PDB file of C-alpha atoms in Angstrom:
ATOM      1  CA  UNK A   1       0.000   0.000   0.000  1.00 51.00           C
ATOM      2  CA  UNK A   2       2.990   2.623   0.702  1.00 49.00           C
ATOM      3  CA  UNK A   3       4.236   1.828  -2.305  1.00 47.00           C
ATOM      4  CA  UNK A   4       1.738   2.579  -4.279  1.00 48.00           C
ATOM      5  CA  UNK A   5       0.638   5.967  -2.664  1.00 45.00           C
ATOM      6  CA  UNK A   6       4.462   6.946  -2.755  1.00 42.00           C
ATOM      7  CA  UNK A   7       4.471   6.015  -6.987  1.00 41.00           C
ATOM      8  CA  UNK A   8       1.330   8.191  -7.316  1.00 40.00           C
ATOM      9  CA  UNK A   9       3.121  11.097  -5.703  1.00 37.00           C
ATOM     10  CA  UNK A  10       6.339  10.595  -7.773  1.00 37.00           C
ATOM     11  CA  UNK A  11       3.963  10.686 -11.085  1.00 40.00           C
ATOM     12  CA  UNK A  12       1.978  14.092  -9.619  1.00 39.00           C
ATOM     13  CA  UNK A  13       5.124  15.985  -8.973  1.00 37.00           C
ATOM     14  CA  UNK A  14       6.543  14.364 -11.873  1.00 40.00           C
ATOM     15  CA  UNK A  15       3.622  15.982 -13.673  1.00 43.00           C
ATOM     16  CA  UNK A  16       3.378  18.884 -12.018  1.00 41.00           C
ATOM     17  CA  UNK A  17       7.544  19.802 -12.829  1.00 42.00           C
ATOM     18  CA  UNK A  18       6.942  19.448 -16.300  1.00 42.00           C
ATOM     19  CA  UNK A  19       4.149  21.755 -16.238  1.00 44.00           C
ATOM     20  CA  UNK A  20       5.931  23.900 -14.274  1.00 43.00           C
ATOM     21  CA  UNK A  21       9.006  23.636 -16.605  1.00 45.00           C
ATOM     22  CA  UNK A  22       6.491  24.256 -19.787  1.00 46.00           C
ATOM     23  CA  UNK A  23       4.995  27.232 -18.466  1.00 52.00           C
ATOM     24  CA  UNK A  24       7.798  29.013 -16.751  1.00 55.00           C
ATOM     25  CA  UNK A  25      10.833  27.963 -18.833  1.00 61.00           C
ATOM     26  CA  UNK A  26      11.399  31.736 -19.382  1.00 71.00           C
ATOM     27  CA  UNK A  27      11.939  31.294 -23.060  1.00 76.00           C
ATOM     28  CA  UNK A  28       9.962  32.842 -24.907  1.00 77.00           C
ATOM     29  CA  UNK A  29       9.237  32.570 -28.678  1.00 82.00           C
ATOM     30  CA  UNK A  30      11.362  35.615 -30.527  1.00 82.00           C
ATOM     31  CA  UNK A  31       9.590  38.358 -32.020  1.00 89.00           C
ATOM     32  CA  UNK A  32      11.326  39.900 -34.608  1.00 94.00           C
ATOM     33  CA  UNK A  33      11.061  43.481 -35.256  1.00 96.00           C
ATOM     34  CA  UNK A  34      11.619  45.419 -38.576  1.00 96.00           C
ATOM     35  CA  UNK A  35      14.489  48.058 -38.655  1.00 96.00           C
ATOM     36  CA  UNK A  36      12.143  50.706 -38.969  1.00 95.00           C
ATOM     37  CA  UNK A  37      10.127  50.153 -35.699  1.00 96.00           C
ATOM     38  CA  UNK A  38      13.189  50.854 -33.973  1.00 96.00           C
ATOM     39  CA  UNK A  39      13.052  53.721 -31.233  1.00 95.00           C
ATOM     40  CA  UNK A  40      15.236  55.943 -29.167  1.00 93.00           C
ATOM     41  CA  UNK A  41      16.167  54.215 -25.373  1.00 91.00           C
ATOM     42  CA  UNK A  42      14.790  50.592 -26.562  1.00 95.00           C
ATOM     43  CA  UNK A  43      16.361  47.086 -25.988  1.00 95.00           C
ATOM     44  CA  UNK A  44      15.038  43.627 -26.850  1.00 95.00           C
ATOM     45  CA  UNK A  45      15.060  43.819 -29.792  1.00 96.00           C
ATOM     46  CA  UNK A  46      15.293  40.723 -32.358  1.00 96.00           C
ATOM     47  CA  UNK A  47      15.778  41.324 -35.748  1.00 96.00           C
ATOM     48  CA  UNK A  48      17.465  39.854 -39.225  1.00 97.00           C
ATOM     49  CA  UNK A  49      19.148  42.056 -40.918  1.00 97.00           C
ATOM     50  CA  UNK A  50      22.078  42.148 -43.777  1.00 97.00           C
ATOM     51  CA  UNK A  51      25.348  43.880 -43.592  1.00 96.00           C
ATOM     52  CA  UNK A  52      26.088  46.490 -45.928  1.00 96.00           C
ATOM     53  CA  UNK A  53      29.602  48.010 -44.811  1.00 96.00           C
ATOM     54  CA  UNK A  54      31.862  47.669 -41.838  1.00 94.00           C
ATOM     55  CA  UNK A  55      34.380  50.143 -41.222  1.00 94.00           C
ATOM     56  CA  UNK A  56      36.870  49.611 -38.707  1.00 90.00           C
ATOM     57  CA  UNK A  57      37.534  52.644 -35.899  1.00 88.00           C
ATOM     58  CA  UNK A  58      39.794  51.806 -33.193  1.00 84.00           C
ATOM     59  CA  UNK A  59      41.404  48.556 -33.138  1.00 77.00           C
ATOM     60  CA  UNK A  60      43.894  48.878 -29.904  1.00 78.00           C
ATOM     61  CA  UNK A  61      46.610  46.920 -28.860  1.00 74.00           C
ATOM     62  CA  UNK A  62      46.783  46.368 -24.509  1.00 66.00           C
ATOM     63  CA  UNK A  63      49.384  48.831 -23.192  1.00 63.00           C
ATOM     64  CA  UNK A  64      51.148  46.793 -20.921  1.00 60.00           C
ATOM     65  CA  UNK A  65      51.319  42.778 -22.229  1.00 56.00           C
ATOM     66  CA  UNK A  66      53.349  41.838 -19.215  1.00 56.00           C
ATOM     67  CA  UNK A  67      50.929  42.859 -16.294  1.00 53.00           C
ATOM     68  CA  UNK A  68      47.546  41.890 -17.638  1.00 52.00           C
ATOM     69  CA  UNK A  69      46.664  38.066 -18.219  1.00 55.00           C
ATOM     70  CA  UNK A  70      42.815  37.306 -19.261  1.00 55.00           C
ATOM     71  CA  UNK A  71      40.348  39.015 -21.542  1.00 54.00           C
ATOM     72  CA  UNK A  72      41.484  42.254 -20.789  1.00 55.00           C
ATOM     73  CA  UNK A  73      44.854  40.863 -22.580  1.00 55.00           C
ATOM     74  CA  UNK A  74      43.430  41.110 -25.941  1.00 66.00           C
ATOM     75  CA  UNK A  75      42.870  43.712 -28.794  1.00 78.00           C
ATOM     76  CA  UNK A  76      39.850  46.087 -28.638  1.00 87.00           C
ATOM     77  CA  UNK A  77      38.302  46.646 -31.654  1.00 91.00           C
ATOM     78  CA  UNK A  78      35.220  48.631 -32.262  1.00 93.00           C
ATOM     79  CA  UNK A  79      33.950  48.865 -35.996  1.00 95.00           C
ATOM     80  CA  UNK A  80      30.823  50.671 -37.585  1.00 95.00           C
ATOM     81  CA  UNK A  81      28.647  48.550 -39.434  1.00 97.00           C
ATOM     82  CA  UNK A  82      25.525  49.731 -41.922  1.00 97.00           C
ATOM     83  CA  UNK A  83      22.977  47.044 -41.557  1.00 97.00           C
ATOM     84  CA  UNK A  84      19.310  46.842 -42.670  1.00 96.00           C
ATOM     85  CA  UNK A  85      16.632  44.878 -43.856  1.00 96.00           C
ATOM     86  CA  UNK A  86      13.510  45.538 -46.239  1.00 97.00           C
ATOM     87  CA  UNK A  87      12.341  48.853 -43.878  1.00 96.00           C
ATOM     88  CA  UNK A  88      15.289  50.923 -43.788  1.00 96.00           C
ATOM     89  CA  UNK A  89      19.181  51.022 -42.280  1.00 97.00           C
ATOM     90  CA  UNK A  90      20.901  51.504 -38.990  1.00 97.00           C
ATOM     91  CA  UNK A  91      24.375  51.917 -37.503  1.00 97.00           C
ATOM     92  CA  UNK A  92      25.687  48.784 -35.783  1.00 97.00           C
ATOM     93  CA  UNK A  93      27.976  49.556 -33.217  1.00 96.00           C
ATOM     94  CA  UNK A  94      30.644  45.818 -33.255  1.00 96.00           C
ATOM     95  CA  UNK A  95      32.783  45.494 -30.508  1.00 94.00           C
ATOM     96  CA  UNK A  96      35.786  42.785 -30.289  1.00 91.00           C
ATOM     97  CA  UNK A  97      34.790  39.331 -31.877  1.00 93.00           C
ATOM     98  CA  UNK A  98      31.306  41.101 -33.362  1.00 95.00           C
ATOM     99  CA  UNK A  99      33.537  42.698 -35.988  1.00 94.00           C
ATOM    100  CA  UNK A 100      34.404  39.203 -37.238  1.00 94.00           C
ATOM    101  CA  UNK A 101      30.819  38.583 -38.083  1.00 95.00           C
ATOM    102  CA  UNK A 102      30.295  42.159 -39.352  1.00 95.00           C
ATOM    103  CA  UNK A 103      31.299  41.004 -43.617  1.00 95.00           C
ATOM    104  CA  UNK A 104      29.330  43.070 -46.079  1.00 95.00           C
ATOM    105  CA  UNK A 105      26.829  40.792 -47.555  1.00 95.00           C
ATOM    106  CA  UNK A 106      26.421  38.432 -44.555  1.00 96.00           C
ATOM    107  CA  UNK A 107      22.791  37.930 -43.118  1.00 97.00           C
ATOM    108  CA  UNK A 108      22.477  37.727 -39.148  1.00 97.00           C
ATOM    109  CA  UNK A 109      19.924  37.282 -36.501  1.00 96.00           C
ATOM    110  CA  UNK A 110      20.704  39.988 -33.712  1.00 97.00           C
ATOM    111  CA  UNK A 111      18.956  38.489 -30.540  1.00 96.00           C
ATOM    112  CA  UNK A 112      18.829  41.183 -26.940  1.00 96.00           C
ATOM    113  CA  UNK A 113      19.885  43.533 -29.518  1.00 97.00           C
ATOM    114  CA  UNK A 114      19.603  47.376 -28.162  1.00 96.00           C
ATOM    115  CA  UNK A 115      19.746  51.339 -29.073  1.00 96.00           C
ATOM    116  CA  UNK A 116      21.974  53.554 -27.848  1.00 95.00           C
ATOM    117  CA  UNK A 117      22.572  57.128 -28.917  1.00 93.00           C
ATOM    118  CA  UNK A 118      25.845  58.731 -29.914  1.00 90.00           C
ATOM    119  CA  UNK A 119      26.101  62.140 -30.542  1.00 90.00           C
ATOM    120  CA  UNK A 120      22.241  62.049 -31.019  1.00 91.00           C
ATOM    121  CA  UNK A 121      21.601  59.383 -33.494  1.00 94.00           C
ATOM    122  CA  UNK A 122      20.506  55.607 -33.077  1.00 95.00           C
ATOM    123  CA  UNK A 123      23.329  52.766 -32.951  1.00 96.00           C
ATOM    124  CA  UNK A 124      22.303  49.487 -32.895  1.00 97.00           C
ATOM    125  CA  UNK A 125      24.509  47.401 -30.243  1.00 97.00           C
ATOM    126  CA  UNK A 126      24.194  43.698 -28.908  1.00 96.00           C
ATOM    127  CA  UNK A 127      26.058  43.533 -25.069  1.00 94.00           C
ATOM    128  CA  UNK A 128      27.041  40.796 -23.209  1.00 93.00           C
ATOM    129  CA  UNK A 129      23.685  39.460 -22.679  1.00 93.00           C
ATOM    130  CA  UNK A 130      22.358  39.447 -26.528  1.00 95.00           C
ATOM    131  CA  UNK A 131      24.129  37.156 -29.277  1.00 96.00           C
ATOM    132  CA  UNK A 132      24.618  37.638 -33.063  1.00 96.00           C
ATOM    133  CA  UNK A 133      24.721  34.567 -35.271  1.00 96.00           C
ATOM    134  CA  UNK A 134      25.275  34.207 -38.856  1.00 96.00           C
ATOM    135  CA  UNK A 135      22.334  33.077 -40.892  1.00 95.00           C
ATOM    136  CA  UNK A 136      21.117  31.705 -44.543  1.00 95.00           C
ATOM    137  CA  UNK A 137      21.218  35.130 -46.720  1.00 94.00           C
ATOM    138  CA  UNK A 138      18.212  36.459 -46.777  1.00 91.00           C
ATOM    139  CA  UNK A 139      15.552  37.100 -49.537  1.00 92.00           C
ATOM    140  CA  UNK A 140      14.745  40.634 -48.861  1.00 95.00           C
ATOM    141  CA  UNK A 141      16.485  43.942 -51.178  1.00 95.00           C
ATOM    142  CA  UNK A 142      17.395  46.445 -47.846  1.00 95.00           C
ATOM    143  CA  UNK A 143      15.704  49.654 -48.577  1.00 95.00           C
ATOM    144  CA  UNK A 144      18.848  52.466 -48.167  1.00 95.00           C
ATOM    145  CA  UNK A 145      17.036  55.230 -48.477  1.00 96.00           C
ATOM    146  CA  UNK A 146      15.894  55.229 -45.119  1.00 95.00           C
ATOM    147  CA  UNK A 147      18.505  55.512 -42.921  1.00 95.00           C
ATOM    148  CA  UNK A 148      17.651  55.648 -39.204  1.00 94.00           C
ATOM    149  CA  UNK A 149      21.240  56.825 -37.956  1.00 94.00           C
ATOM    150  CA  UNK A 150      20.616  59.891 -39.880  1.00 93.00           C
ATOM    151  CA  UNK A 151      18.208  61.344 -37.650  1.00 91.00           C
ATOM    152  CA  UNK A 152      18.942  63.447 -35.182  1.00 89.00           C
ATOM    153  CA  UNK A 153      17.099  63.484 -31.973  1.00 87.00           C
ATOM    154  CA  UNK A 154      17.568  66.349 -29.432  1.00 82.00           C
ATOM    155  CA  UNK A 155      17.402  65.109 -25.652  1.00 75.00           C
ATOM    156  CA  UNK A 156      14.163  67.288 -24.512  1.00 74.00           C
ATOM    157  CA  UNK A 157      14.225  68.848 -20.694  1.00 73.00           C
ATOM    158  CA  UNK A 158      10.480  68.697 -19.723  1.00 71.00           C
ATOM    159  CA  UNK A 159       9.149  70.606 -16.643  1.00 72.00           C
ATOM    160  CA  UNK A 160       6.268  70.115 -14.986  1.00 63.00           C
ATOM    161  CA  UNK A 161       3.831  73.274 -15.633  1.00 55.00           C
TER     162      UNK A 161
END
């Protein structure tokens, strides 16, 4: 008799984890966004987009070789990329092994992906906690007339009346 009530509770809480597990996994299925619904001071972003250019502007050697062992051993490199997809483009900000990825004609999928402003224009950037991975090239002609980096937003002071 014990053994059987104790079996019934191993198969509720058996079923009951995997519910559990189903329901609060905490992944949740990607919704990709176009490059033109992208907005000032917004992050989460998921989107597929093709490079157009990369252009390289610092790439630093570490001052002192001898002191410093680890990550903080290696190059920095920081490159400007033009990406974009059927809506329009965008400045991709690609820091260290990102440039790697950052070839003119490749198509990626930028996951956590988020908008920062520099000098008061949009950059696309992906931190620590998004990833960028190299996909099949894509179908879609990017539209480079409409070039989100372009536009220049002016950081407004309001005041309560």
């Amino acid at each position: 008799m014990a053994t059987k009530g104790s079996s019934k509770s191993v198969e509720q809480s058996g079923a009951s984890a995997t519910d559990a597990n189903s329901h609060n996994s905490g992944l949740r299925k990607p919704v990709f966004v176009k490059v033109d619904s992208l907005k000032p001071g917004t992050n989460g972003h998921t989107l597929i987009a093709k490079v157009l250019n990369s252009n390289t502007v610092l790439s630093k050697k570490p001052r002192n070789m001898m002191s410093f062992r680890g990550p903080q051993n290696q190059n920095t490199r920081i490159a400007e990329c033009l990406i974009g997809d059927e809506t329009g483009t965008i400045l991709f900000t690609a820091r260290d092994n990102q440039v790697d990825l950052m070839k003119p004609g490749n198509t990626l999928i930028l996951r956590n992906a988020k908008i920062d402003m520099f000098k008061g224009s949009m950059r696309l950037t992906v931190d620590m906690w998004g990833r960028i991975e190299v996909t099949d090239p894509a179908k879609f002609v990017v539209k480079e007339d409409n070039n989100l980096s372009l536009v220049e937003y002016e950081l407004v002071n309001v005041e309560e009346s």
